[in-house]
Coordinates of C-alpha atoms in Angstrom, one line a residue:
M1 CA 0.0 0.0 0.0
K2 CA 1.3 3.4 -0.9
L3 CA 1.7 5.5 2.2
Q4 CA 0.3 9.0 2.1
S5 CA 2.7 11.6 3.2
L6 CA 1.6 14.0 5.9
A7 CA 3.3 17.3 6.8
F8 CA 3.1 18.5 10.4
L9 CA 3.3 22.3 10.1
A10 CA 4.8 24.1 13.1
Q11 CA 3.2 27.1 14.7
A12 CA 4.8 28.9 17.7
L13 CA 2.8 31.9 18.9
S14 CA 4.2 35.0 20.5
A15 CA 5.3 34.5 24.0
G16 CA 2.6 36.6 25.6
T17 CA 2.9 36.9 29.4
A18 CA 6.4 36.0 30.4
Y19 CA 5.5 33.6 33.1
A20 CA 2.8 31.0 33.5
Q21 CA 1.3 28.5 35.8
I22 CA 0.9 24.8 35.1
P23 CA -2.5 24.0 36.5
S24 CA -2.1 21.0 38.8
G25 CA -3.6 17.7 37.7
I26 CA -4.0 18.5 34.0
I27 CA -1.7 15.7 32.8
P28 CA -0.5 12.8 35.0
I29 CA 3.2 12.7 35.8
G30 CA 3.2 9.0 35.1
I31 CA 4.2 5.9 37.1
L32 CA 7.2 3.8 36.3
P33 CA 6.7 0.2 35.4
S34 CA 6.7 -2.4 38.2
G35 CA 10.2 -3.4 39.0
F36 CA 11.8 -0.4 37.2
P37 CA 14.8 0.9 39.0
T38 CA 14.1 4.4 40.4
G39 CA 16.0 4.6 43.6
I40 CA 12.5 4.2 45.2
L41 CA 12.2 5.7 48.6
P42 CA 11.0 3.2 51.2
T43 CA 7.7 3.6 52.9
G44 CA 7.8 6.5 55.4
L45 CA 10.8 8.7 55.6
P46 CA 13.6 7.4 53.3
K47 CA 16.6 6.1 55.2
G48 CA 17.9 3.5 52.8
I49 CA 21.3 3.7 51.2
L50 CA 21.8 2.7 47.6
P51 CA 25.1 1.3 46.3
T52 CA 28.0 3.8 46.0
G53 CA 27.4 5.6 42.8
L54 CA 28.0 4.7 39.2
P55 CA 31.3 3.5 37.9
K56 CA 33.7 6.3 37.0
G57 CA 34.6 4.6 33.8
I58 CA 37.9 4.7 31.9
F59 CA 38.6 6.7 28.7
P60 CA 39.1 4.2 25.9
S61 CA 42.5 4.2 24.1
F62 CA 41.0 5.5 20.9
M63 CA 38.5 8.2 19.9
T64 CA 35.8 7.9 17.4
R65 CA 35.5 11.2 15.5
T66 CA 31.9 12.0 14.7
Q67 CA 32.7 14.7 12.1
S68 CA 35.4 16.2 10.0
T69 CA 34.1 19.7 9.6
S70 CA 33.1 22.4 12.1
V71 CA 29.5 21.0 12.2
P72 CA 29.4 17.7 14.1
K73 CA 27.7 14.8 12.3
P74 CA 27.4 12.1 14.9
S75 CA 27.2 8.5 14.0
A76 CA 25.7 6.9 17.2
T77 CA 23.3 4.2 16.3
A78 CA 20.9 1.9 18.1
C79 CA 22.2 -1.3 19.8
P80 CA 21.4 -4.6 18.1
G81 CA 18.0 -5.8 19.2
N82 CA 16.6 -2.2 19.6
T83 CA 14.1 -2.4 16.8
P84 CA 10.7 -0.7 16.2
N85 CA 9.1 -3.8 17.7
N86 CA 11.3 -3.9 20.8
R87 CA 12.6 -0.5 21.9
A88 CA 12.9 -1.9 25.5
A89 CA 16.1 -3.9 24.4
W90 CA 19.5 -2.4 24.3
C91 CA 22.4 -4.7 23.5
N92 CA 22.9 -6.9 26.6
Y93 CA 20.7 -4.5 28.6
S94 CA 17.1 -3.4 28.7
I95 CA 14.7 -0.9 30.1
D96 CA 14.7 -3.0 33.3
T97 CA 18.5 -2.5 33.8
D98 CA 19.2 -0.6 37.0
Y99 CA 20.8 2.4 35.3
E100 CA 21.6 3.9 38.8
N101 CA 24.3 1.3 39.2
V102 CA 24.9 -0.3 35.8
V103 CA 26.3 1.6 32.8
P104 CA 27.3 -0.2 29.5
Y105 CA 31.0 -0.1 28.6
T106 CA 30.9 0.8 24.9
G107 CA 34.6 1.7 24.3
E108 CA 33.4 4.7 22.3
T109 CA 34.1 8.4 22.7
R110 CA 32.0 10.9 20.8
E111 CA 34.0 14.0 20.0
Y112 CA 32.7 17.4 19.0
W113 CA 34.1 20.9 18.2
F114 CA 32.0 23.9 19.1
D115 CA 32.7 27.5 18.1
I116 CA 30.8 30.1 20.0
D117 CA 30.6 33.2 17.7
E118 CA 28.7 36.3 16.9
V119 CA 26.7 36.1 13.8
T120 CA 23.6 37.8 12.3
I121 CA 20.7 35.6 11.6
A122 CA 16.9 36.0 11.2
P123 CA 15.1 33.1 12.9
D124 CA 11.7 34.6 12.2
G125 CA 12.7 36.9 9.3
F126 CA 13.9 39.7 11.5
P127 CA 17.7 39.9 11.3
R128 CA 19.7 40.7 14.4
P129 CA 23.2 39.9 15.8
V130 CA 23.1 36.8 18.0
M131 CA 25.6 34.5 19.7
A132 CA 25.5 30.9 18.4
V133 CA 27.3 27.6 18.4
N134 CA 28.8 26.8 15.0
G135 CA 26.7 29.5 13.4
T136 CA 23.2 28.1 14.0
I137 CA 20.3 28.4 16.5
P138 CA 19.9 25.8 18.0
G139 CA 23.5 24.6 17.8
P140 CA 24.5 21.1 16.6
T141 CA 22.9 18.2 18.5
V142 CA 25.2 16.2 20.7
I143 CA 24.4 12.5 20.1
A144 CA 25.8 9.5 22.0
N145 CA 24.9 6.1 23.1
W146 CA 24.2 5.1 26.7
G147 CA 27.7 4.4 28.3
D148 CA 29.7 6.4 25.7
W149 CA 32.2 9.1 26.8
V150 CA 31.5 12.5 25.3
V151 CA 34.3 15.0 24.6
I152 CA 33.5 18.5 23.4
H153 CA 36.1 21.1 22.5
V154 CA 34.7 24.6 22.9
T155 CA 36.3 27.8 21.5
N156 CA 35.1 31.2 22.4
H157 CA 35.1 33.7 19.5
L158 CA 33.1 36.5 21.3
E159 CA 35.9 39.0 21.0
K160 CA 33.7 41.8 19.8
A161 CA 31.2 41.3 22.6
R162 CA 34.0 40.9 25.2
N163 CA 32.1 38.0 26.6
G164 CA 33.5 35.1 28.5
S165 CA 31.6 31.8 28.0
S166 CA 30.9 28.3 29.2
I167 CA 28.7 25.3 28.2
H168 CA 26.6 23.5 30.8
W169 CA 25.2 20.1 30.0
H170 CA 21.7 20.3 31.4
G171 CA 20.6 17.2 33.3
I172 CA 23.9 15.3 32.7
R173 CA 24.7 13.9 36.1
Q174 CA 28.5 14.4 35.8
N175 CA 29.2 11.4 38.1
Y176 CA 32.6 12.2 39.6
T177 CA 33.2 14.8 36.8
N178 CA 31.9 17.9 38.6
Q179 CA 34.6 20.1 36.9
N180 CA 32.9 19.5 33.6
D181 CA 29.5 20.8 34.6
G182 CA 30.2 24.1 32.9
V183 CA 29.0 26.6 35.4
V184 CA 30.9 29.9 35.7
S185 CA 31.8 30.9 39.3
I186 CA 31.1 27.3 40.5
T187 CA 33.1 24.8 38.5
Q188 CA 35.2 27.1 36.2
C189 CA 36.2 30.6 35.4
P190 CA 34.7 32.2 32.2
L191 CA 36.3 30.9 29.0
T192 CA 38.3 33.8 27.6
P193 CA 37.6 35.1 24.1
G194 CA 40.1 33.4 21.7
K195 CA 40.6 30.4 24.0
T196 CA 39.6 26.8 23.8
M197 CA 38.6 24.4 26.6
T198 CA 37.6 20.7 26.6
Y199 CA 34.7 19.1 28.5
R200 CA 34.6 15.4 29.2
W201 CA 31.7 13.4 30.6
R202 CA 30.2 10.0 30.5
A203 CA 26.6 9.3 29.3
V204 CA 25.4 7.4 32.4
Q205 CA 21.8 8.2 31.6
Y206 CA 19.8 8.0 28.4
G207 CA 17.1 10.2 26.9
S208 CA 16.8 13.8 25.9
S209 CA 18.3 17.0 27.2
W210 CA 20.1 20.2 26.0
Y211 CA 23.2 22.2 26.6
H212 CA 23.5 26.0 27.1
S213 CA 25.9 28.7 28.2
H214 CA 25.9 29.2 31.9
I215 CA 27.1 32.8 32.2
G216 CA 24.8 35.8 32.3
L217 CA 21.9 35.6 29.8
Q218 CA 24.1 34.3 27.0
A219 CA 22.1 31.1 26.6
W220 CA 19.1 33.1 25.5
E221 CA 21.2 35.1 23.0
G222 CA 21.4 31.7 21.1
V223 CA 24.1 29.6 22.8
F224 CA 22.2 26.4 23.2
G225 CA 21.4 23.1 21.5
G226 CA 20.1 19.6 22.0
I227 CA 21.5 16.4 23.6
I228 CA 20.3 12.9 22.6
I229 CA 21.6 9.9 24.4
N230 CA 20.3 6.7 22.8
G231 CA 19.1 3.9 25.0
P232 CA 16.1 1.7 25.7
A233 CA 12.6 3.1 25.8
T234 CA 9.3 2.2 27.5
A235 CA 7.2 2.1 24.3
N236 CA 7.8 1.1 20.7
Y237 CA 8.1 3.6 17.8
D238 CA 9.3 3.5 14.2
I239 CA 11.4 6.5 13.7
D240 CA 13.2 8.9 16.0
K241 CA 12.8 12.5 14.7
G242 CA 15.1 14.0 17.2
S243 CA 14.8 17.2 19.3
L244 CA 12.1 19.8 19.0
I245 CA 13.6 22.8 20.9
L246 CA 11.0 25.4 21.9
N247 CA 12.2 28.9 22.9
D248 CA 10.9 32.4 23.2
W249 CA 12.7 35.1 21.2
T250 CA 13.2 38.8 21.3
H251 CA 14.3 41.2 18.5
A252 CA 16.4 43.1 21.0
A253 CA 19.4 41.6 22.8
V254 CA 18.3 40.0 26.1
D255 CA 21.0 42.0 28.0
E256 CA 19.3 45.2 26.8
L257 CA 16.0 44.0 28.4
Y258 CA 17.5 42.8 31.7
D259 CA 17.5 46.2 33.4
T260 CA 13.9 46.8 32.3
E261 CA 12.8 43.4 33.6
Q262 CA 14.4 44.0 37.0
V263 CA 12.5 47.2 37.4
L264 CA 9.1 46.5 35.7
G265 CA 8.9 42.7 36.1
P266 CA 8.2 40.0 33.5
L267 CA 8.4 41.0 29.9
T268 CA 6.5 39.9 26.8
L269 CA 8.9 38.7 24.2
D270 CA 8.5 39.1 20.4
N271 CA 8.1 35.6 19.2
G272 CA 8.5 31.9 19.8
L273 CA 10.7 29.5 17.8
I274 CA 10.6 25.7 17.1
N275 CA 14.0 24.5 16.2
G276 CA 15.2 28.0 15.6
T277 CA 12.5 29.1 13.1
N278 CA 9.1 30.8 12.9
V279 CA 7.2 33.5 10.9
L280 CA 6.9 37.1 12.0
G281 CA 3.2 37.9 12.3
T282 CA 0.1 35.7 12.2
G283 CA -2.2 34.2 9.6
T284 CA -2.2 36.1 6.3
N285 CA 0.2 38.6 7.8
S286 CA 3.0 36.1 8.1
T287 CA 5.2 37.6 5.4
R288 CA 8.6 37.0 7.0
G289 CA 10.5 33.9 8.1
S290 CA 9.3 30.3 7.7
R291 CA 7.6 27.7 9.8
F292 CA 9.1 24.5 10.9
T293 CA 7.8 21.5 9.0
M294 CA 8.1 17.8 9.5
K295 CA 7.2 15.1 6.9
V296 CA 5.8 11.8 8.1
D297 CA 4.2 8.8 6.6
Q298 CA 0.7 7.5 7.3
G299 CA 0.8 4.5 9.6
S300 CA 4.2 5.2 11.1
S301 CA 5.0 6.3 14.6
Y302 CA 7.6 8.9 15.6
R303 CA 9.5 9.8 18.7
L304 CA 9.9 13.6 19.3
R305 CA 12.1 15.0 22.0
L306 CA 10.6 18.2 23.4
V307 CA 12.9 20.7 25.1
N308 CA 11.8 24.0 26.6
A309 CA 14.8 26.3 26.2
A310 CA 12.9 29.5 26.9
I311 CA 14.1 32.3 29.2
D312 CA 10.6 32.8 30.7
T313 CA 7.8 31.0 28.9
H314 CA 5.8 27.9 29.6
W315 CA 4.7 26.1 26.5
S316 CA 1.6 24.1 25.8
F317 CA 2.5 21.6 23.1
M318 CA 0.0 19.8 20.9
I319 CA -0.5 18.4 17.4
D320 CA -3.9 18.9 15.9
N321 CA -6.0 15.7 15.7
H322 CA -3.2 13.6 17.2
N323 CA -2.6 12.0 20.6
L324 CA 0.7 12.3 22.3
T325 CA 2.2 9.3 24.2
V326 CA 4.6 10.5 26.8
I327 CA 7.5 8.0 27.5
A328 CA 10.1 10.1 29.4
M329 CA 10.4 13.3 31.4
D330 CA 13.8 14.9 31.7
L331 CA 16.2 12.0 31.6
V332 CA 13.9 9.6 33.4
P333 CA 11.9 6.9 31.4
I334 CA 8.3 6.5 32.7
K335 CA 5.3 4.2 32.1
P336 CA 3.7 5.6 29.0
F337 CA 0.5 7.7 29.2
T338 CA -1.5 9.4 26.5
T339 CA -2.7 12.9 26.4
N340 CA -3.5 15.5 23.7
I341 CA -1.5 18.4 25.3
V342 CA 1.8 18.5 27.2
Y343 CA 2.8 21.4 29.4
I344 CA 6.5 22.1 29.5
G345 CA 8.2 24.3 32.0
M346 CA 11.5 26.1 31.4
G347 CA 14.4 23.6 31.3
Q348 CA 12.1 20.6 31.2
R349 CA 12.0 17.9 28.6
Y350 CA 9.4 15.4 27.5
D351 CA 9.8 12.5 25.1
I352 CA 6.6 11.7 23.2
I353 CA 5.5 9.3 20.5
V354 CA 3.0 10.4 17.8
E355 CA 1.3 8.1 15.4
A356 CA 0.6 9.5 11.9
N357 CA -2.9 8.0 11.6
Q358 CA -5.1 10.9 10.5
A359 CA -4.6 10.9 6.7
S360 CA -8.4 10.4 6.2
V361 CA -8.9 13.7 7.9
A362 CA -6.4 15.9 6.2
E363 CA -2.9 15.9 4.7
N364 CA -1.5 18.7 6.9
F365 CA -1.8 19.4 10.6
W366 CA -0.5 22.1 12.9
I367 CA 2.2 21.5 15.5
R368 CA 1.4 24.1 18.1
A369 CA 3.7 25.5 20.8
L370 CA 1.5 28.0 22.6
A371 CA 2.6 30.3 25.4
K372 CA 0.8 29.1 28.5
D373 CA -0.5 32.3 30.1
V374 CA -2.1 33.3 33.4
A375 CA -3.5 36.7 34.3
A376 CA -0.5 38.8 35.1
P377 CA -0.5 40.1 38.7
V378 CA 0.0 43.7 39.4
W379 CA 3.8 44.1 39.8
D380 CA 4.0 45.7 43.2
K381 CA 7.5 46.4 44.5
T382 CA 6.7 45.4 48.0
E383 CA 4.5 42.4 47.5
N384 CA 5.6 40.5 44.4
V385 CA 9.3 40.2 45.0
T386 CA 11.4 38.8 47.8
L387 CA 13.9 41.6 48.1
T388 CA 14.1 45.3 47.0
N389 CA 17.4 47.1 47.4
A390 CA 18.0 50.8 47.7
T391 CA 18.1 51.3 43.9
G392 CA 14.6 49.7 43.4
V393 CA 16.1 46.8 41.5
F394 CA 14.6 43.4 42.3
R395 CA 16.8 40.6 43.7
W396 CA 15.5 37.1 44.2
E397 CA 16.3 34.9 47.1
L398 CA 16.5 31.1 47.6
N399 CA 16.9 29.9 51.2
S400 CA 17.0 33.6 52.3
T401 CA 20.1 34.2 50.1
S402 CA 20.4 36.2 46.9
M403 CA 23.4 34.6 45.3
L404 CA 26.4 36.7 44.3
V405 CA 29.6 34.7 43.3
L406 CA 32.6 35.9 41.4
W407 CA 33.5 34.7 37.9
E408 CA 37.2 34.7 38.7
N409 CA 37.0 32.7 41.9
P410 CA 34.9 29.6 41.3
T411 CA 33.9 27.3 44.1
L412 CA 36.1 24.5 42.9
K413 CA 39.2 26.7 43.1
Q414 CA 38.3 27.6 46.7
V415 CA 37.8 24.0 47.6
Y416 CA 41.1 23.0 46.1
N417 CA 42.8 25.8 48.1
N418 CA 41.2 24.4 51.3
Q419 CA 38.9 27.3 51.9
M420 CA 36.4 26.1 54.5
H421 CA 34.3 29.2 55.0
F422 CA 32.1 30.8 52.4
T423 CA 30.3 34.1 52.3
N424 CA 26.6 34.2 52.8
S425 CA 26.1 35.5 49.2
S426 CA 27.8 32.3 48.0
G427 CA 24.6 30.5 48.9
V428 CA 26.5 27.4 50.2
I429 CA 24.7 24.5 51.9
E430 CA 27.1 21.7 52.8
L431 CA 26.2 18.1 52.5
P432 CA 29.1 16.3 54.2
F433 CA 27.9 12.7 54.5
K434 CA 28.0 9.9 52.0
D435 CA 24.9 8.2 50.6
E436 CA 22.5 10.0 52.8
W437 CA 19.1 11.2 51.7
V438 CA 18.6 15.0 51.5
Y439 CA 15.1 16.5 51.9
F440 CA 14.7 20.1 50.6
M441 CA 11.5 22.1 50.9
I442 CA 11.0 25.2 48.8
T443 CA 8.0 27.5 49.4
T444 CA 6.8 30.7 47.9
P445 CA 4.0 33.1 48.8
R446 CA 4.3 34.8 45.3
A447 CA 2.0 34.5 42.3
I448 CA 4.8 33.2 40.0
T449 CA 5.6 29.6 39.1
H450 CA 9.3 28.8 39.3
P451 CA 11.1 25.9 37.5
I452 CA 13.7 24.6 40.0
H453 CA 16.7 22.8 38.5
L454 CA 19.4 20.8 40.3
H455 CA 22.8 20.0 38.9
G456 CA 24.6 16.8 39.5
H457 CA 21.5 14.8 40.3
D458 CA 17.9 14.0 39.5
F459 CA 15.5 14.1 42.5
S460 CA 12.3 12.5 43.7
V461 CA 9.4 14.9 44.0
L462 CA 7.8 14.0 47.3
A463 CA 5.2 16.8 47.5
Q464 CA 4.1 19.6 45.2
G465 CA 1.1 21.9 45.4
T466 CA -0.4 25.3 46.3
G467 CA -1.1 26.7 49.7
I468 CA 0.4 25.3 52.9
W469 CA 2.0 21.8 52.9
N470 CA -0.1 19.4 55.0
G471 CA 2.7 17.0 55.7
S472 CA 1.7 14.3 53.2
M473 CA 4.4 12.8 50.8
I474 CA 4.6 10.5 47.9
T475 CA 6.9 7.8 49.2
K476 CA 5.9 4.9 46.9
N477 CA 7.6 5.3 43.5
P478 CA 7.6 9.2 43.5
P479 CA 8.2 11.0 40.3
R480 CA 11.8 11.7 39.4
R481 CA 13.3 14.4 37.3
D482 CA 16.0 17.2 37.4
T483 CA 13.7 20.2 36.8
A484 CA 10.4 20.5 38.7
M485 CA 7.8 23.3 39.1
L486 CA 7.4 25.3 42.3
P487 CA 3.7 26.3 42.0
I488 CA 2.2 29.7 42.5
N489 CA 1.8 30.4 46.2
G490 CA 3.0 26.8 46.8
Y491 CA 5.6 24.3 47.9
L492 CA 8.0 21.8 46.4
L493 CA 9.5 19.0 48.5
L494 CA 12.5 17.2 46.9
A495 CA 14.7 14.3 47.9
W496 CA 18.0 13.0 46.5
Q497 CA 21.0 11.0 47.7
T498 CA 24.5 12.3 48.3
N499 CA 26.2 9.9 45.9
N500 CA 28.1 12.4 43.7
P501 CA 30.8 14.6 45.3
G502 CA 31.0 18.1 43.9
A503 CA 29.7 21.7 44.0
W504 CA 26.2 21.6 42.5
L505 CA 24.0 24.5 41.7
M506 CA 20.3 24.7 42.3
H507 CA 18.4 27.5 40.7
C508 CA 15.3 28.9 39.1
H509 CA 15.5 28.3 35.4
I510 CA 13.8 31.6 34.5
G511 CA 16.7 33.4 33.1
W512 CA 15.9 36.7 34.6
H513 CA 15.6 35.2 38.1
L514 CA 18.9 33.3 37.9
E515 CA 20.6 36.5 36.7
A516 CA 19.2 38.2 39.8
G517 CA 20.5 35.6 42.3
F518 CA 17.7 33.0 42.6
A519 CA 20.2 30.2 43.2
L520 CA 22.2 28.4 45.8
Q521 CA 24.9 25.7 45.7
F522 CA 25.3 22.4 47.5
I523 CA 28.9 21.4 48.4
E524 CA 28.5 17.6 48.5
R525 CA 31.2 15.6 50.4
Y526 CA 33.7 18.4 50.6
D527 CA 36.6 16.1 51.6
E528 CA 36.2 14.1 48.4
I529 CA 36.1 16.9 45.9
K530 CA 39.7 18.1 45.9
P531 CA 41.1 14.7 44.5
L532 CA 38.7 15.0 41.6
I533 CA 39.9 18.5 40.5
D534 CA 42.4 18.8 37.7
Y535 CA 43.9 22.1 39.1
K536 CA 46.1 22.7 36.1
E537 CA 43.2 22.5 33.8
L538 CA 41.2 24.8 36.1
Q539 CA 44.0 27.3 36.1
D540 CA 44.4 27.1 32.4
I541 CA 41.0 28.6 32.1
C542 CA 41.2 31.0 35.1
R543 CA 44.6 32.6 34.4
P544 CA 43.8 33.9 30.9
W545 CA 40.5 35.2 32.2
D546 CA 42.2 37.1 35.0
A547 CA 44.5 38.8 32.5
Y548 CA 41.7 39.5 30.0
D549 CA 39.5 40.9 32.8
K550 CA 42.1 43.4 33.9
K551 CA 42.9 44.5 30.3
A552 CA 39.4 44.7 29.1
D553 CA 38.0 46.0 32.4
V554 CA 35.0 43.6 32.3
V555 CA 32.4 44.5 34.9
Q556 CA 30.3 41.7 36.5
M557 CA 26.7 43.0 36.8
D558 CA 24.9 39.8 37.7
S559 CA 24.7 36.9 40.2
G560 CA 27.8 35.3 38.6
V561 CA 26.0 32.1 37.4

């Protein structure tokens, strides 16, 4: 039978209100299959201890180059046995393998070369200078297999902008590789214009994520891209279509908007993009730019990897006339459930399967990424912010601290030099003990939803809701992820195990809020961090920045992360 081709047409509407609430209970979070390893917390307060972390792994004696030009073209492929009829299989492993404690040894290293540069592009038909990885927004996708090592050489070409840079690998656990987390002021100094650094980490998880700059607002100037780690899945599908990265977009540089946002509050941006493209205007007025399109065949099923890379926009994602089967959230596989709309907070990811089964209805269907709005509250300087300083500029607090850390003096440098005491503005919480469970409650009286992201771990969500917490918790197979929503006027109770030594940032993933200090850091197992630090490599980044900073007189105007 001849298959009829369908084209899913993409539509991303303007961002509208710059923050939004996910109404509770609209889509289920999902329950993992019986027997699936989740680091399940025991009944009652979790006290159990899991085995001591994942293996560190050894770099293989050879490297597999995934490309020969400046744009990576990875060659990672599925393991034998992982077929459209059996996506649960993965070589000698499966979806039931305890990925907390077992990681395949592949003997492969996926190597990439990133150039961060200033270019002029027109994602929606409106040209403007941006910062981009290898000249595109989004940048090239990092693709690897579960168990591979990944090596990425990053060169900073932002000489004209006088910007340092870094790349953070969002959601990547960095087991015993904390120095490669890519967070300026925490794990490294800024990468100096004209210099190159190399990140190395092992893909101990599988699923979908993204990378982005972690200095200032640079990520939302265009320095971001997708990460795909191939592995088993909880449902079958025919074809993997890769990442669909959703982001809001402004025709002015985000740095130009920051001061305004600090004084006036959340801003409405100019547009939304799907995989770096959209039209300018709506309907018949769409005369500039182009929509994202995806061709599919009637009767086939497709995996899509949704990523919210916005600075301050919740997305409601849907495909007209089609159901969406959700199989993973962040880098955690889940028991599949079906819905017709998925709500995605900033920094979150959802893997979905779509069956192209509506050819009898039409040949073309809209893919919609709509800004999820709520009525904007009146922005009152005394009621809607945590802190107002003498200049009337808003600062955000987490754990009663508004973070301010210095680019030139990262936490790992301080730890290596045996510094035991940190300033209040460093936002440090020490976790000294090995393999203990940490419980962290975050509450807010404010009418704003915050996406809370933790580096170096995923966590169990024990409680989440509006109002005052009543003490109840989900202790049987709680949801797990690395970015969860703190609801409006609500609370969020998280738990994770101290099985990964390092300095790990926790922060709100609204870009404006992170810039204004809504962050803290956990120093986990202090005594074990120093042996993991390559101090020469750390100083190879810090010394050039110190010299450049003095010569160019760069002024730090933000939280440092």
